[in-house]
Amino acid sequence: MAEIAGWSSAILFGLSLVAGLMWQRYRFLDGGFLPVTFTLAVSAAMAENSSISWYRFYSYSPDWGIFIGHVPLHVVMIWPLFILGEVRYIREGLGLGSYKRHPHQGLQLQAALQASFCFVDTALLANLIEVYCVSAGLWSWKQENCLGVPWIGALGWALFATPAVIMVSLLEDVPWGWTWAGCLLLLPFLCLMVLHVGILVIWNLGGGLRSAISPWQEAAGILLLQLLYHQATKGLKVSLHLSQELPRILACGIVAGLWLLKGRQGTDHAGVIMVSAASLARMLAFEWR
């Protein structure tokens, strides 16, 4: 029991550090930070509980201790930080999403650019987190593509996070008021609809997504995606500063630490390292300042 309390407390402490960094560095939302964070947490709880109940495709370790339905409280708390970090990366890192600053682009074009970059970035980051956490025994899947993780898991992250990121980004250009309240009420249902429709479409049409591959093949695929993604960001002509990524880097460091501390026997640690190196190649695109 002491071990469980130890790593569980470590996660909570790490989350508080990430939240503190976000509060300090990501001053946005015009006073709506707490309502947005709460709405995202509720949306995450609804999305994960419905996914586990309907599909029975993954489950969390009981060692988490505190659950909201089928989902650990920690995970519900992580989701708002993950999404707000993605919002800041898309808007400030890539310079996308501010309709007021770039009215000539049009709202539809900006939303499409946001969705494209957000989906790919979220899926790549989610796959890395999945590999760490599954290897640490924090949750498990019924089927896998590589290292205990199915690709549909990472795609599910992206399906849920992308509409949330777009909605929150749009709200940043709107004064706090009734518009905010209406959008926040709509946000959980929009995210749930995109998530479940997307999962059903991918599962029924993407038969190849259920094929098993080796870690080196996945690492090669990730490197290729990273290269294509990097070329696309270069087309935006923006400077990516590593300091802007500190909260998300810290969050990844926390789950990597859990893998190092709790990695199960029989885990392909060399494969995890290989996929990690390919995933973290994205940091080379940032300016180290």
mmCIF file of C-alpha atoms in Angstrom:
data_model
loop_
_atom_site.group_PDB
_atom_site.id
_atom_site.type_symbol
_atom_site.label_atom_id
_atom_site.label_comp_id
_atom_site.label_asym_id
_atom_site.label_seq_id
_atom_site.Cartn_x
_atom_site.Cartn_y
_atom_site.Cartn_z
ATOM 1 C CA MET A 1 0.000 0.000 0.000
ATOM 2 C CA ALA A 2 2.892 2.375 0.715
ATOM 3 C CA GLU A 3 4.206 1.836 -2.802
ATOM 4 C CA ILE A 4 0.830 2.658 -4.302
ATOM 5 C CA ALA A 5 0.517 5.795 -2.214
ATOM 6 C CA GLY A 6 4.061 6.765 -3.157
ATOM 7 C CA TRP A 7 3.722 6.803 -6.927
ATOM 8 C CA SER A 8 0.165 8.104 -6.726
ATOM 9 C CA SER A 9 1.330 11.027 -4.595
ATOM 10 C CA ALA A 10 4.218 11.593 -6.996
ATOM 11 C CA ILE A 11 1.769 11.976 -9.874
ATOM 12 C CA LEU A 12 -0.326 14.468 -7.915
ATOM 13 C CA PHE A 13 2.789 16.439 -7.021
ATOM 14 C CA GLY A 14 3.915 16.410 -10.634
ATOM 15 C CA LEU A 15 0.486 17.557 -11.798
ATOM 16 C CA SER A 16 0.629 20.473 -9.379
ATOM 17 C CA LEU A 17 4.000 21.495 -10.849
ATOM 18 C CA VAL A 18 2.642 21.306 -14.389
ATOM 19 C CA ALA A 19 -0.453 23.292 -13.413
ATOM 20 C CA GLY A 20 1.713 25.904 -11.717
ATOM 21 C CA LEU A 21 3.882 26.276 -14.813
ATOM 22 C CA MET A 22 0.808 26.608 -16.997
ATOM 23 C CA TRP A 23 -0.699 29.211 -14.685
ATOM 24 C CA GLN A 24 2.526 31.191 -14.862
ATOM 25 C CA ARG A 25 3.337 30.838 -18.556
ATOM 26 C CA TYR A 26 -0.030 30.387 -20.223
ATOM 27 C CA ARG A 27 -1.935 33.471 -19.073
ATOM 28 C CA PHE A 28 -4.943 33.329 -21.304
ATOM 29 C CA LEU A 29 -8.693 32.650 -21.392
ATOM 30 C CA ASP A 30 -9.600 36.130 -20.088
ATOM 31 C CA GLY A 31 -10.589 35.006 -16.604
ATOM 32 C CA GLY A 32 -12.158 31.759 -17.749
ATOM 33 C CA PHE A 33 -9.268 29.457 -16.818
ATOM 34 C CA LEU A 34 -11.028 27.625 -13.987
ATOM 35 C CA PRO A 35 -14.408 27.168 -15.766
ATOM 36 C CA VAL A 36 -12.630 25.864 -18.852
ATOM 37 C CA THR A 37 -10.450 23.515 -16.792
ATOM 38 C CA PHE A 38 -13.502 22.149 -14.964
ATOM 39 C CA THR A 39 -15.425 21.664 -18.221
ATOM 40 C CA LEU A 40 -12.506 19.815 -19.795
ATOM 41 C CA ALA A 41 -12.229 17.548 -16.741
ATOM 42 C CA VAL A 42 -15.949 16.719 -16.891
ATOM 43 C CA SER A 43 -15.678 16.088 -20.630
ATOM 44 C CA ALA A 44 -12.728 13.752 -20.090
ATOM 45 C CA ALA A 45 -14.548 11.794 -17.387
ATOM 46 C CA MET A 46 -17.572 11.378 -19.674
ATOM 47 C CA ALA A 47 -15.440 10.386 -22.670
ATOM 48 C CA GLU A 48 -13.313 7.799 -20.881
ATOM 49 C CA ASN A 49 -16.151 6.265 -18.893
ATOM 50 C CA SER A 50 -18.317 5.913 -21.995
ATOM 51 C CA SER A 51 -15.420 4.429 -23.982
ATOM 52 C CA ILE A 52 -14.616 1.847 -21.312
ATOM 53 C CA SER A 53 -18.284 0.955 -20.751
ATOM 54 C CA TRP A 54 -19.196 0.647 -24.431
ATOM 55 C CA TYR A 55 -16.093 -0.888 -26.006
ATOM 56 C CA ARG A 56 -14.454 -2.784 -23.106
ATOM 57 C CA PHE A 57 -11.177 -2.375 -24.969
ATOM 58 C CA TYR A 58 -8.971 -1.041 -22.167
ATOM 59 C CA SER A 59 -8.961 -0.816 -18.389
ATOM 60 C CA TYR A 60 -7.011 0.958 -15.654
ATOM 61 C CA SER A 61 -5.029 -0.757 -12.933
ATOM 62 C CA PRO A 62 -6.899 -0.808 -9.591
ATOM 63 C CA ASP A 63 -3.668 0.431 -7.992
ATOM 64 C CA TRP A 64 -4.643 4.003 -8.881
ATOM 65 C CA GLY A 65 -6.933 3.873 -5.849
ATOM 66 C CA ILE A 66 -9.329 6.782 -6.422
ATOM 67 C CA PHE A 67 -11.741 6.394 -9.343
ATOM 68 C CA ILE A 68 -14.536 8.387 -10.947
ATOM 69 C CA GLY A 69 -16.510 5.546 -12.454
ATOM 70 C CA HIS A 70 -13.962 3.503 -14.412
ATOM 71 C CA VAL A 71 -11.380 6.313 -14.601
ATOM 72 C CA PRO A 72 -8.727 7.295 -12.022
ATOM 73 C CA LEU A 73 -9.102 10.785 -10.585
ATOM 74 C CA HIS A 74 -5.515 11.514 -11.629
ATOM 75 C CA VAL A 75 -6.353 10.899 -15.295
ATOM 76 C CA VAL A 76 -9.371 13.193 -15.121
ATOM 77 C CA MET A 77 -7.071 15.885 -13.718
ATOM 78 C CA ILE A 78 -4.423 15.306 -16.387
ATOM 79 C CA TRP A 79 -6.715 15.858 -19.362
ATOM 80 C CA PRO A 80 -7.333 19.622 -18.892
ATOM 81 C CA LEU A 81 -3.592 20.230 -18.545
ATOM 82 C CA PHE A 82 -2.893 18.194 -21.671
ATOM 83 C CA ILE A 83 -5.490 20.055 -23.738
ATOM 84 C CA LEU A 84 -4.559 23.528 -22.492
ATOM 85 C CA GLY A 85 -0.912 22.767 -23.230
ATOM 86 C CA GLU A 86 -1.915 21.813 -26.764
ATOM 87 C CA VAL A 87 -3.931 25.029 -27.113
ATOM 88 C CA ARG A 88 -0.915 27.091 -26.147
ATOM 89 C CA TYR A 89 1.366 25.151 -28.489
ATOM 90 C CA ILE A 90 -1.017 25.588 -31.435
ATOM 91 C CA ARG A 91 -1.676 29.294 -30.820
ATOM 92 C CA GLU A 92 1.694 30.560 -29.621
ATOM 93 C CA GLY A 93 4.118 27.903 -30.816
ATOM 94 C CA LEU A 94 2.689 27.517 -34.317
ATOM 95 C CA GLY A 95 0.997 30.918 -34.493
ATOM 96 C CA LEU A 96 -2.386 29.427 -35.419
ATOM 97 C CA GLY A 97 -5.851 30.074 -34.133
ATOM 98 C CA SER A 98 -6.140 33.810 -33.467
ATOM 99 C CA TYR A 99 -8.857 35.067 -35.804
ATOM 100 C CA LYS A 100 -8.402 38.611 -34.530
ATOM 101 C CA ARG A 101 -4.721 38.660 -35.483
ATOM 102 C CA HIS A 102 -5.173 36.953 -38.875
ATOM 103 C CA PRO A 103 -8.687 37.847 -40.119
ATOM 104 C CA HIS A 104 -7.571 37.522 -43.755
ATOM 105 C CA GLN A 105 -7.154 33.760 -43.339
ATOM 106 C CA GLY A 106 -10.776 33.162 -42.453
ATOM 107 C CA LEU A 107 -12.183 31.264 -39.511
ATOM 108 C CA GLN A 108 -12.725 28.045 -41.465
ATOM 109 C CA LEU A 109 -9.144 27.925 -42.752
ATOM 110 C CA GLN A 110 -7.678 28.589 -39.323
ATOM 111 C CA ALA A 111 -9.884 25.929 -37.736
ATOM 112 C CA ALA A 112 -8.824 23.428 -40.424
ATOM 113 C CA LEU A 113 -5.129 24.210 -39.885
ATOM 114 C CA GLN A 114 -5.572 23.943 -36.132
ATOM 115 C CA ALA A 115 -7.351 20.607 -36.420
ATOM 116 C CA SER A 116 -4.715 19.132 -38.740
ATOM 117 C CA PHE A 117 -1.677 20.109 -36.672
ATOM 118 C CA CYS A 118 -3.413 19.344 -33.374
ATOM 119 C CA PHE A 119 -4.528 15.872 -34.465
ATOM 120 C CA VAL A 120 -1.067 14.782 -35.606
ATOM 121 C CA ASP A 121 0.762 16.363 -32.664
ATOM 122 C CA THR A 122 -1.651 14.852 -30.139
ATOM 123 C CA ALA A 123 -1.484 11.379 -31.693
ATOM 124 C CA LEU A 124 2.333 11.383 -31.672
ATOM 125 C CA LEU A 125 2.540 12.588 -28.084
ATOM 126 C CA ALA A 126 -0.257 10.259 -26.954
ATOM 127 C CA ASN A 127 1.466 7.198 -28.392
ATOM 128 C CA LEU A 128 4.599 7.999 -26.381
ATOM 129 C CA ILE A 129 2.601 8.426 -23.164
ATOM 130 C CA GLU A 130 0.698 5.205 -23.893
ATOM 131 C CA VAL A 131 3.937 3.247 -24.332
ATOM 132 C CA TYR A 132 5.313 4.537 -21.029
ATOM 133 C CA CYS A 133 2.130 3.987 -19.019
ATOM 134 C CA VAL A 134 1.257 0.567 -20.432
ATOM 135 C CA SER A 135 4.843 -0.576 -19.812
ATOM 136 C CA ALA A 136 4.493 0.678 -16.228
ATOM 137 C CA GLY A 137 1.267 -1.297 -15.773
ATOM 138 C CA LEU A 138 -0.931 1.771 -15.238
ATOM 139 C CA TRP A 139 -3.492 0.538 -17.761
ATOM 140 C CA SER A 140 -3.789 -2.222 -20.362
ATOM 141 C CA TRP A 141 -5.410 -2.903 -23.733
ATOM 142 C CA LYS A 142 -7.082 -6.051 -25.052
ATOM 143 C CA GLN A 143 -5.238 -5.809 -28.372
ATOM 144 C CA GLU A 144 -2.012 -4.159 -29.456
ATOM 145 C CA ASN A 145 -0.046 -2.997 -32.455
ATOM 146 C CA CYS A 146 3.276 -2.503 -30.690
ATOM 147 C CA LEU A 147 4.564 -2.590 -27.085
ATOM 148 C CA GLY A 148 1.111 -3.343 -25.691
ATOM 149 C CA VAL A 149 -0.461 -0.261 -27.285
ATOM 150 C CA PRO A 150 -2.996 -0.175 -30.157
ATOM 151 C CA TRP A 151 -2.821 2.778 -32.526
ATOM 152 C CA ILE A 152 -6.509 3.389 -32.064
ATOM 153 C CA GLY A 153 -5.691 4.380 -28.484
ATOM 154 C CA ALA A 154 -3.510 7.292 -29.604
ATOM 155 C CA LEU A 155 -6.022 8.188 -32.310
ATOM 156 C CA GLY A 156 -8.733 8.245 -29.647
ATOM 157 C CA TRP A 157 -6.704 10.855 -27.735
ATOM 158 C CA ALA A 158 -6.523 12.954 -30.902
ATOM 159 C CA LEU A 159 -10.220 12.558 -31.695
ATOM 160 C CA PHE A 160 -11.153 13.800 -28.229
ATOM 161 C CA ALA A 161 -8.551 16.554 -27.879
ATOM 162 C CA THR A 162 -8.832 18.165 -31.325
ATOM 163 C CA PRO A 163 -12.406 19.544 -31.046
ATOM 164 C CA ALA A 164 -11.662 20.642 -27.476
ATOM 165 C CA VAL A 165 -8.548 22.538 -28.591
ATOM 166 C CA ILE A 166 -10.416 24.243 -31.444
ATOM 167 C CA MET A 167 -13.301 25.247 -29.181
ATOM 168 C CA VAL A 168 -11.069 26.642 -26.421
ATOM 169 C CA SER A 169 -8.944 28.473 -28.977
ATOM 170 C CA LEU A 170 -12.015 30.118 -30.477
ATOM 171 C CA LEU A 171 -13.164 31.164 -27.020
ATOM 172 C CA GLU A 172 -9.907 33.043 -26.468
ATOM 173 C CA ASP A 173 -11.037 35.595 -29.060
ATOM 174 C CA VAL A 174 -14.442 36.055 -27.426
ATOM 175 C CA PRO A 175 -15.049 38.207 -24.292
ATOM 176 C CA TRP A 176 -16.192 36.307 -21.218
ATOM 177 C CA GLY A 177 -19.985 36.177 -21.105
ATOM 178 C CA TRP A 178 -22.983 34.193 -22.254
ATOM 179 C CA THR A 179 -21.185 33.037 -25.393
ATOM 180 C CA TRP A 180 -18.603 31.348 -23.191
ATOM 181 C CA ALA A 181 -21.256 29.669 -21.076
ATOM 182 C CA GLY A 182 -23.063 28.297 -24.122
ATOM 183 C CA CYS A 183 -19.872 27.010 -25.728
ATOM 184 C CA LEU A 184 -18.716 25.373 -22.506
ATOM 185 C CA LEU A 185 -22.032 23.549 -22.218
ATOM 186 C CA LEU A 186 -21.668 22.395 -25.814
ATOM 187 C CA LEU A 187 -18.020 21.319 -25.506
ATOM 188 C CA PRO A 188 -18.514 17.920 -23.767
ATOM 189 C CA PHE A 189 -21.131 16.799 -26.276
ATOM 190 C CA LEU A 190 -19.080 17.958 -29.271
ATOM 191 C CA CYS A 191 -16.020 16.063 -28.017
ATOM 192 C CA LEU A 192 -18.036 12.923 -27.278
ATOM 193 C CA MET A 193 -19.653 12.965 -30.719
ATOM 194 C CA VAL A 194 -16.345 13.396 -32.582
ATOM 195 C CA LEU A 195 -14.657 10.758 -30.396
ATOM 196 C CA HIS A 196 -17.199 7.981 -30.776
ATOM 197 C CA VAL A 197 -18.074 8.581 -34.430
ATOM 198 C CA GLY A 198 -14.356 8.713 -35.221
ATOM 199 C CA ILE A 199 -13.583 5.524 -33.296
ATOM 200 C CA LEU A 200 -16.373 3.603 -35.030
ATOM 201 C CA VAL A 201 -15.290 4.812 -38.479
ATOM 202 C CA ILE A 202 -11.607 4.022 -37.865
ATOM 203 C CA TRP A 203 -12.355 0.621 -36.350
ATOM 204 C CA ASN A 204 -14.633 -0.475 -39.175
ATOM 205 C CA LEU A 205 -12.652 0.961 -42.087
ATOM 206 C CA GLY A 206 -9.077 0.766 -40.827
ATOM 207 C CA GLY A 207 -8.488 -2.972 -40.809
ATOM 208 C CA GLY A 208 -4.753 -2.447 -41.219
ATOM 209 C CA LEU A 209 -4.650 -0.583 -37.934
ATOM 210 C CA ARG A 210 -4.950 -3.918 -36.141
ATOM 211 C CA SER A 211 -1.711 -5.386 -37.525
ATOM 212 C CA ALA A 212 1.165 -6.065 -35.122
ATOM 213 C CA ILE A 213 4.570 -4.537 -35.893
ATOM 214 C CA SER A 214 7.974 -4.468 -34.208
ATOM 215 C CA PRO A 215 9.287 -1.504 -32.167
ATOM 216 C CA TRP A 216 11.889 -0.622 -34.806
ATOM 217 C CA GLN A 217 9.170 -0.467 -37.469
ATOM 218 C CA GLU A 218 7.061 1.792 -35.274
ATOM 219 C CA ALA A 219 10.083 3.976 -34.496
ATOM 220 C CA ALA A 220 10.801 4.321 -38.225
ATOM 221 C CA GLY A 221 7.181 5.274 -38.895
ATOM 222 C CA ILE A 222 7.234 7.834 -36.090
ATOM 223 C CA LEU A 223 10.452 9.368 -37.432
ATOM 224 C CA LEU A 224 8.871 9.693 -40.874
ATOM 225 C CA LEU A 225 5.781 11.357 -39.409
ATOM 226 C CA GLN A 226 7.987 13.668 -37.349
ATOM 227 C CA LEU A 227 9.887 14.691 -40.484
ATOM 228 C CA LEU A 228 6.707 15.403 -42.436
ATOM 229 C CA TYR A 229 5.236 17.285 -39.483
ATOM 230 C CA HIS A 230 8.415 19.338 -39.105
ATOM 231 C CA GLN A 231 8.349 20.270 -42.788
ATOM 232 C CA ALA A 232 4.740 21.384 -42.402
ATOM 233 C CA THR A 233 5.580 23.574 -39.395
ATOM 234 C CA LYS A 234 8.445 25.146 -41.360
ATOM 235 C CA GLY A 235 5.841 26.245 -43.878
ATOM 236 C CA LEU A 236 4.203 28.296 -41.130
ATOM 237 C CA LYS A 237 7.455 30.292 -40.758
ATOM 238 C CA VAL A 238 7.390 30.362 -36.952
ATOM 239 C CA SER A 239 10.112 29.978 -34.326
ATOM 240 C CA LEU A 240 9.459 27.194 -31.830
ATOM 241 C CA HIS A 241 11.083 27.951 -28.466
ATOM 242 C CA LEU A 242 11.772 25.022 -26.159
ATOM 243 C CA SER A 243 10.949 27.141 -23.099
ATOM 244 C CA GLN A 244 7.317 27.236 -24.241
ATOM 245 C CA GLU A 245 7.211 23.455 -24.037
ATOM 246 C CA LEU A 246 8.463 23.145 -20.448
ATOM 247 C CA PRO A 247 5.077 22.170 -18.937
ATOM 248 C CA ARG A 248 4.536 19.438 -21.513
ATOM 249 C CA ILE A 249 8.136 18.264 -21.258
ATOM 250 C CA LEU A 250 7.697 17.989 -17.480
ATOM 251 C CA ALA A 251 4.487 15.998 -17.953
ATOM 252 C CA CYS A 252 6.265 13.555 -20.280
ATOM 253 C CA GLY A 253 9.115 13.349 -17.788
ATOM 254 C CA ILE A 254 6.664 12.294 -15.083
ATOM 255 C CA VAL A 255 5.274 9.372 -17.086
ATOM 256 C CA ALA A 256 8.778 8.398 -18.232
ATOM 257 C CA GLY A 257 9.810 8.320 -14.576
ATOM 258 C CA LEU A 258 6.871 6.049 -13.789
ATOM 259 C CA TRP A 259 8.033 3.662 -16.504
ATOM 260 C CA LEU A 260 11.541 3.624 -15.026
ATOM 261 C CA LEU A 261 10.191 3.014 -11.512
ATOM 262 C CA LYS A 262 7.351 0.619 -12.281
ATOM 263 C CA GLY A 263 8.337 -1.007 -15.576
ATOM 264 C CA ARG A 264 7.175 -4.602 -15.511
ATOM 265 C CA GLN A 265 9.332 -7.652 -16.073
ATOM 266 C CA GLY A 266 8.980 -8.929 -19.593
ATOM 267 C CA THR A 267 8.610 -5.448 -21.053
ATOM 268 C CA ASP A 268 10.684 -4.812 -24.165
ATOM 269 C CA HIS A 269 12.694 -1.992 -22.595
ATOM 270 C CA ALA A 270 14.919 -1.661 -25.662
ATOM 271 C CA GLY A 271 11.796 -1.223 -27.775
ATOM 272 C CA VAL A 272 10.445 1.425 -25.403
ATOM 273 C CA ILE A 273 13.740 3.323 -25.606
ATOM 274 C CA MET A 274 13.728 3.069 -29.405
ATOM 275 C CA VAL A 275 10.178 4.437 -29.720
ATOM 276 C CA SER A 276 10.954 7.119 -27.124
ATOM 277 C CA ALA A 277 13.984 8.331 -29.066
ATOM 278 C CA ALA A 278 11.954 8.528 -32.273
ATOM 279 C CA SER A 279 9.133 10.381 -30.522
ATOM 280 C CA LEU A 280 11.441 12.863 -28.794
ATOM 281 C CA ALA A 281 13.145 13.744 -32.075
ATOM 282 C CA ARG A 282 10.522 16.501 -32.271
ATOM 283 C CA MET A 283 12.572 18.483 -29.754
ATOM 284 C CA LEU A 284 15.234 19.068 -32.424
ATOM 285 C CA ALA A 285 12.753 21.360 -34.188
ATOM 286 C CA PHE A 286 12.760 23.777 -31.234
ATOM 287 C CA GLU A 287 15.156 26.610 -30.559
ATOM 288 C CA TRP A 288 17.029 25.788 -27.342
ATOM 289 C CA ARG A 289 16.334 28.985 -25.427
#
